[in-house]
mmCIF file of C-alpha atoms in Angstrom:
data_model
loop_
_atom_site.group_PDB
_atom_site.id
_atom_site.type_symbol
_atom_site.label_atom_id
_atom_site.label_comp_id
_atom_site.label_asym_id
_atom_site.label_seq_id
_atom_site.Cartn_x
_atom_site.Cartn_y
_atom_site.Cartn_z
ATOM 1 C CA MET A 1 146.218 66.958 201.174
ATOM 2 C CA GLY A 2 143.199 65.528 199.547
ATOM 3 C CA LYS A 3 141.409 67.493 196.510
ATOM 4 C CA GLY A 4 138.116 67.587 198.490
ATOM 5 C CA LEU A 5 139.582 69.034 201.916
ATOM 6 C CA CYS A 6 141.687 71.611 199.368
ATOM 7 C CA GLY A 7 138.299 72.490 197.784
ATOM 8 C CA ALA A 8 136.740 72.563 201.436
ATOM 9 C CA VAL A 9 139.570 75.339 202.229
ATOM 10 C CA ILE A 10 139.983 77.438 199.235
ATOM 11 C CA THR A 11 135.984 77.846 199.287
ATOM 12 C CA ALA A 12 135.962 78.819 202.933
ATOM 13 C CA VAL A 13 138.996 81.397 202.136
ATOM 14 C CA ALA A 14 137.152 82.919 199.317
ATOM 15 C CA LEU A 15 133.804 83.287 200.881
ATOM 16 C CA GLY A 16 135.726 84.995 204.152
ATOM 17 C CA GLY A 17 138.211 87.006 202.176
ATOM 18 C CA CYS A 18 142.169 87.021 203.001
ATOM 19 C CA GLY A 19 143.962 89.199 205.398
ATOM 20 C CA VAL A 20 141.382 90.921 207.498
ATOM 21 C CA GLN A 21 140.053 89.599 210.744
ATOM 22 C CA THR A 22 136.387 89.147 210.771
ATOM 23 C CA PRO A 23 134.484 90.776 214.002
ATOM 24 C CA GLN A 24 134.081 88.955 216.954
ATOM 25 C CA PRO A 25 130.211 87.066 216.515
ATOM 26 C CA SER A 26 128.316 87.164 219.613
ATOM 27 C CA GLY A 27 125.296 84.594 220.379
ATOM 28 C CA ILE A 28 124.571 81.103 219.264
ATOM 29 C CA ASP A 29 124.041 79.845 215.582
ATOM 30 C CA ASP A 30 123.218 76.188 216.212
ATOM 31 C CA PRO A 31 120.704 75.314 213.167
ATOM 32 C CA TYR A 32 122.358 71.583 213.273
ATOM 33 C CA GLU A 33 121.218 71.195 217.085
ATOM 34 C CA SER A 34 119.172 68.127 216.679
ATOM 35 C CA SER A 35 122.114 66.269 214.921
ATOM 36 C CA ASN A 36 124.858 68.110 217.170
ATOM 37 C CA ARG A 37 123.000 66.776 220.126
ATOM 38 C CA SER A 38 123.102 63.250 218.720
ATOM 39 C CA ILE A 39 126.521 63.272 218.366
ATOM 40 C CA HIS A 40 127.111 64.882 221.951
ATOM 41 C CA ALA A 41 125.550 62.103 223.207
ATOM 42 C CA PHE A 42 127.476 59.526 221.319
ATOM 43 C CA ASN A 43 130.589 61.665 222.505
ATOM 44 C CA LYS A 44 129.298 61.392 225.960
ATOM 45 C CA GLY A 45 128.481 57.654 225.952
ATOM 46 C CA PHE A 46 132.123 56.994 224.896
ATOM 47 C CA ASP A 47 133.427 59.236 227.364
ATOM 48 C CA GLU A 48 131.362 57.521 230.051
ATOM 49 C CA VAL A 49 133.082 53.963 229.240
ATOM 50 C CA VAL A 50 136.641 54.845 228.710
ATOM 51 C CA PHE A 51 136.989 57.863 231.322
ATOM 52 C CA LYS A 52 134.753 58.685 233.625
ATOM 53 C CA ALA A 53 136.051 57.999 237.144
ATOM 54 C CA PRO A 54 134.420 55.247 239.130
ATOM 55 C CA PRO A 55 132.169 56.679 242.201
ATOM 56 C CA GLY A 56 134.613 57.595 245.028
ATOM 57 C CA LYS A 57 137.729 57.464 242.915
ATOM 58 C CA PRO A 58 139.129 61.033 241.989
ATOM 59 C CA ARG A 59 137.784 62.575 238.695
ATOM 60 C CA SER A 60 141.302 64.097 237.916
ATOM 61 C CA ILE A 61 144.810 62.227 237.751
ATOM 62 C CA ASP A 62 147.510 64.647 237.704
ATOM 63 C CA ASN A 63 150.862 62.956 238.426
ATOM 64 C CA ARG A 64 154.152 62.067 237.080
ATOM 65 C CA PHE A 65 152.832 59.608 234.539
ATOM 66 C CA THR A 66 150.010 61.770 233.026
ATOM 67 C CA ARG A 67 152.350 64.625 232.826
ATOM 68 C CA SER A 68 154.865 62.546 230.807
ATOM 69 C CA VAL A 69 152.154 61.518 228.089
ATOM 70 C CA SER A 70 150.703 64.742 227.978
ATOM 71 C CA ASN A 71 154.078 66.514 227.621
ATOM 72 C CA VAL A 72 155.191 63.899 224.846
ATOM 73 C CA GLY A 73 151.958 64.307 222.365
ATOM 74 C CA SER A 74 151.946 68.518 223.341
ATOM 75 C CA ASN A 75 155.538 68.184 222.051
ATOM 76 C CA LEU A 76 154.907 66.248 218.777
ATOM 77 C CA GLY A 77 152.287 69.040 218.064
ATOM 78 C CA LEU A 78 154.394 72.072 218.206
ATOM 79 C CA PRO A 79 155.408 71.566 214.512
ATOM 80 C CA GLY A 80 151.918 72.222 213.428
ATOM 81 C CA LYS A 81 151.746 75.386 215.887
ATOM 82 C CA VAL A 82 154.608 76.746 214.293
ATOM 83 C CA VAL A 83 153.319 76.483 210.615
ATOM 84 C CA ASN A 84 149.963 77.967 211.542
ATOM 85 C CA SER A 85 151.798 80.992 213.316
ATOM 86 C CA VAL A 86 153.828 81.332 210.468
ATOM 87 C CA LEU A 87 150.544 81.342 208.025
ATOM 88 C CA GLN A 88 149.328 84.173 210.361
ATOM 89 C CA GLY A 89 151.921 86.134 210.097
ATOM 90 C CA ARG A 90 153.024 86.079 213.693
ATOM 91 C CA PRO A 91 156.621 85.013 214.013
ATOM 92 C CA GLU A 92 157.224 85.358 217.527
ATOM 93 C CA PRO A 93 154.840 82.636 218.660
ATOM 94 C CA ALA A 94 156.666 80.578 215.516
ATOM 95 C CA VAL A 95 159.935 81.344 217.091
ATOM 96 C CA LYS A 96 158.868 80.557 220.607
ATOM 97 C CA ASN A 97 157.385 77.262 219.698
ATOM 98 C CA THR A 98 160.311 76.177 217.853
ATOM 99 C CA PHE A 99 162.977 76.618 220.295
ATOM 100 C CA ARG A 100 160.157 75.059 223.000
ATOM 101 C CA PHE A 101 160.133 71.963 220.565
ATOM 102 C CA LEU A 102 163.849 71.788 219.998
ATOM 103 C CA LEU A 103 164.261 71.874 223.851
ATOM 104 C CA ASN A 104 162.085 69.561 225.155
ATOM 105 C CA SER A 105 162.811 66.960 221.894
ATOM 106 C CA THR A 106 166.757 66.995 223.296
ATOM 107 C CA ILE A 107 167.175 67.997 226.421
ATOM 108 C CA GLY A 108 163.291 66.881 227.763
ATOM 109 C CA ILE A 109 164.097 63.239 226.212
ATOM 110 C CA ALA A 110 161.480 63.561 223.538
ATOM 111 C CA GLY A 111 159.387 65.457 225.566
ATOM 112 C CA ILE A 112 158.725 63.347 228.176
ATOM 113 C CA PHE A 113 160.184 66.645 230.257
ATOM 114 C CA ASP A 114 159.314 70.276 229.774
ATOM 115 C CA PRO A 115 162.858 71.914 230.456
ATOM 116 C CA ALA A 116 161.250 74.799 228.346
ATOM 117 C CA GLY A 117 158.737 75.893 230.463
ATOM 118 C CA ALA A 118 160.171 75.245 233.663
ATOM 119 C CA ALA A 119 163.647 76.467 233.227
ATOM 120 C CA PHE A 120 163.462 78.834 230.219
ATOM 121 C CA GLY A 121 160.159 80.316 230.815
ATOM 122 C CA LEU A 122 158.713 79.034 226.846
ATOM 123 C CA PRO A 123 155.192 77.958 227.378
ATOM 124 C CA ALA A 124 153.139 76.656 224.502
ATOM 125 C CA GLU A 125 152.179 78.976 222.376
ATOM 126 C CA TYR A 126 148.502 77.440 221.263
ATOM 127 C CA THR A 127 147.245 77.839 217.778
ATOM 128 C CA ASP A 128 145.637 75.782 215.192
ATOM 129 C CA PHE A 129 144.256 75.929 211.365
ATOM 130 C CA GLY A 130 140.899 77.145 213.040
ATOM 131 C CA GLU A 131 142.870 80.338 214.039
ATOM 132 C CA THR A 132 144.416 80.521 210.681
ATOM 133 C CA LEU A 133 141.229 80.746 208.941
ATOM 134 C CA ALA A 134 140.027 83.181 211.291
ATOM 135 C CA VAL A 135 142.928 85.510 210.864
ATOM 136 C CA TRP A 136 142.386 85.098 206.841
ATOM 137 C CA GLY A 137 139.022 86.461 207.391
ATOM 138 C CA VAL A 138 137.052 83.590 207.602
ATOM 139 C CA HIS A 139 133.597 83.754 209.568
ATOM 140 C CA GLU A 140 133.036 81.598 212.356
ATOM 141 C CA GLY A 141 129.997 79.580 210.977
ATOM 142 C CA SER A 142 127.638 77.670 212.317
ATOM 143 C CA TYR A 143 127.906 75.545 215.689
ATOM 144 C CA VAL A 144 128.813 71.702 215.067
ATOM 145 C CA GLU A 145 130.183 68.980 217.515
ATOM 146 C CA LEU A 146 132.215 66.578 216.024
ATOM 147 C CA PRO A 147 132.426 62.888 216.745
ATOM 148 C CA PHE A 148 135.254 62.165 219.222
ATOM 149 C CA TYR A 149 136.703 66.103 219.187
ATOM 150 C CA GLY A 150 133.635 67.556 220.468
ATOM 151 C CA PRO A 151 132.585 71.057 220.346
ATOM 152 C CA SER A 152 133.575 72.971 217.377
ATOM 153 C CA THR A 153 132.488 75.721 214.529
ATOM 154 C CA THR A 154 131.992 74.711 211.239
ATOM 155 C CA ARG A 155 135.420 77.143 210.484
ATOM 156 C CA ASP A 156 137.210 75.218 213.454
ATOM 157 C CA ALA A 157 136.092 71.736 211.672
ATOM 158 C CA ILE A 158 137.518 72.987 208.629
ATOM 159 C CA GLY A 159 140.732 73.753 210.935
ATOM 160 C CA THR A 160 140.747 70.418 212.365
ATOM 161 C CA ALA A 161 141.106 68.378 208.777
ATOM 162 C CA VAL A 162 143.421 70.495 208.049
ATOM 163 C CA ASP A 163 145.630 70.215 211.086
ATOM 164 C CA ILE A 164 145.393 66.635 210.566
ATOM 165 C CA VAL A 165 146.326 66.552 207.093
ATOM 166 C CA MET A 166 148.935 69.033 207.038
ATOM 167 C CA ASN A 167 150.803 67.862 210.484
ATOM 168 C CA PRO A 168 154.418 68.131 209.672
ATOM 169 C CA VAL A 169 155.037 65.166 211.843
ATOM 170 C CA GLY A 170 153.312 62.876 209.619
ATOM 171 C CA SER A 171 155.859 64.192 206.737
ATOM 172 C CA VAL A 172 158.907 63.311 209.152
ATOM 173 C CA PHE A 173 157.987 59.597 210.266
ATOM 174 C CA ARG A 174 156.727 57.121 207.997
ATOM 175 C CA GLY A 175 155.764 53.439 208.521
ATOM 176 C CA SER A 176 155.897 52.188 212.205
ATOM 177 C CA ASP A 177 157.527 55.507 213.278
ATOM 178 C CA ALA A 178 154.547 57.578 212.221
ATOM 179 C CA VAL A 179 151.706 54.969 214.038
ATOM 180 C CA GLY A 180 153.883 55.634 217.070
ATOM 181 C CA ALA A 181 154.202 59.298 216.974
ATOM 182 C CA THR A 182 150.415 59.372 216.032
ATOM 183 C CA THR A 183 149.402 57.224 219.393
ATOM 184 C CA ALA A 184 151.701 59.211 221.204
ATOM 185 C CA GLN A 185 149.708 61.927 220.127
ATOM 186 C CA VAL A 186 146.419 60.326 220.787
ATOM 187 C CA ALA A 187 147.396 59.142 224.186
ATOM 188 C CA GLY A 188 148.603 62.726 224.972
ATOM 189 C CA LYS A 189 144.947 63.823 224.242
ATOM 190 C CA ALA A 190 143.793 60.853 226.687
ATOM 191 C CA ALA A 191 146.123 62.296 229.483
ATOM 192 C CA ASP A 192 145.036 65.721 229.221
ATOM 193 C CA ARG A 193 141.511 64.433 229.652
ATOM 194 C CA LYS A 194 142.275 62.734 232.928
ATOM 195 C CA ILE A 195 144.353 65.260 234.128
ATOM 196 C CA TYR A 196 141.392 68.203 233.823
ATOM 197 C CA GLY A 197 139.185 65.359 234.698
ATOM 198 C CA ASP A 198 137.413 67.465 236.996
ATOM 199 C CA ALA A 199 136.519 70.240 234.886
ATOM 200 C CA VAL A 200 135.468 67.810 232.118
ATOM 201 C CA GLU A 201 132.905 65.472 234.267
ATOM 202 C CA SER A 202 131.486 68.489 236.006
ATOM 203 C CA ILE A 203 130.485 69.719 232.738
ATOM 204 C CA LEU A 204 129.223 66.544 231.158
ATOM 205 C CA TYR A 205 127.887 64.821 234.716
ATOM 206 C CA ASP A 206 127.041 67.748 236.915
ATOM 207 C CA SER A 207 125.013 70.157 234.430
ATOM 208 C CA ALA A 208 121.333 69.882 233.717
ATOM 209 C CA ASP A 209 122.016 70.304 230.033
ATOM 210 C CA SER A 210 125.757 68.771 229.263
ATOM 211 C CA TYR A 211 125.487 70.012 225.621
ATOM 212 C CA ALA A 212 123.896 73.926 226.097
ATOM 213 C CA GLN A 213 126.928 74.234 228.887
ATOM 214 C CA ALA A 214 129.554 72.601 226.512
ATOM 215 C CA ARG A 215 128.287 74.495 223.599
ATOM 216 C CA LEU A 216 128.067 77.604 225.887
ATOM 217 C CA LEU A 217 131.990 77.417 227.383
ATOM 218 C CA TYR A 218 133.421 76.296 223.779
ATOM 219 C CA LEU A 219 132.291 79.672 221.722
ATOM 220 C CA GLN A 220 132.949 81.642 225.147
ATOM 221 C CA ASN A 221 136.495 80.124 225.323
ATOM 222 C CA ARG A 222 137.368 79.885 221.842
ATOM 223 C CA ARG A 223 135.866 83.822 221.283
ATOM 224 C CA TYR A 224 138.234 85.187 223.843
ATOM 225 C CA HIS A 225 141.088 83.481 222.764
ATOM 226 C CA LEU A 226 140.861 84.956 219.362
ATOM 227 C CA ALA A 227 139.635 88.056 220.730
ATOM 228 C CA GLY A 228 143.207 87.984 222.732
ATOM 229 C CA GLN A 229 145.239 87.467 219.932
ATOM 230 C CA GLU A 230 143.648 90.016 217.433
ATOM 231 C CA ASN A 231 144.759 92.502 220.501
ATOM 232 C CA ASN A 232 148.250 91.372 220.265
ATOM 233 C CA ASP A 233 148.537 91.974 216.472
ATOM 234 C CA ALA A 234 149.427 95.342 216.429
ATOM 235 C CA ASP A 235 153.421 94.334 215.292
ATOM 236 C CA ALA A 236 152.432 91.270 213.215
ATOM 237 C CA TRP A 237 153.866 91.278 209.726
ATOM 238 C CA ASP A 238 150.723 90.776 207.351
ATOM 239 C CA PRO A 239 151.692 87.909 204.786
ATOM 240 C CA TYR A 240 149.383 89.702 202.249
ATOM 241 C CA SER A 241 150.968 92.963 202.312
ATOM 242 C CA ASP A 242 153.330 94.471 199.468
ATOM 243 C CA PRO A 243 156.919 94.328 200.862
ATOM 244 C CA ASP A 244 157.676 97.477 198.699
ATOM 245 C CA ASN A 245 155.175 99.734 200.693
#
């Protein structure tokens, strides 16, 4: 992890405090709206060229191929989710994602298939370093839109950068294998875009103000997810607690 990124994370944690989840924010804090809208226009233009369905064609493509590509990318992201769950003091999702990764990497042939979910009832437990920062007490911050990644907040933007750098997959693979693993993860995101094309294109191309609509939906969904995780944390262990007490 680069020194600049380390410094950003340390500063964020110091400002937020450790081990205490912040109250859920309300409203929209968007002081960078002008630049955010410019980035949104770029993202929308990129999506229109690369992904937007031609007139008369289905917006969503959910078939065996797109599901397989999505599964492989999702499977490669599981080790990072395990690390984040451990950092959050949440052993249960860490264990579930570990077993899911092992099953899908072996029986599922490198994640092409999803026996963990289909046969063993182990769906992916989603988390990221942005959520880890929230658990550590870092505030949401302002709304931002990131090039290619789309809607985010200052907290989640730092989390995205850390997730990229600390991805355990990058520590296992080297050379062409690392390039292949990264390509598979990017392809998985592209497959997800096609699978959920109806929802994405409805926001981007059917809304009167696609920027405002994407911002609202992102903040609502993100806050709902984090609030739901907080409600499930009654039995979670605190990584900052004194083990002798």
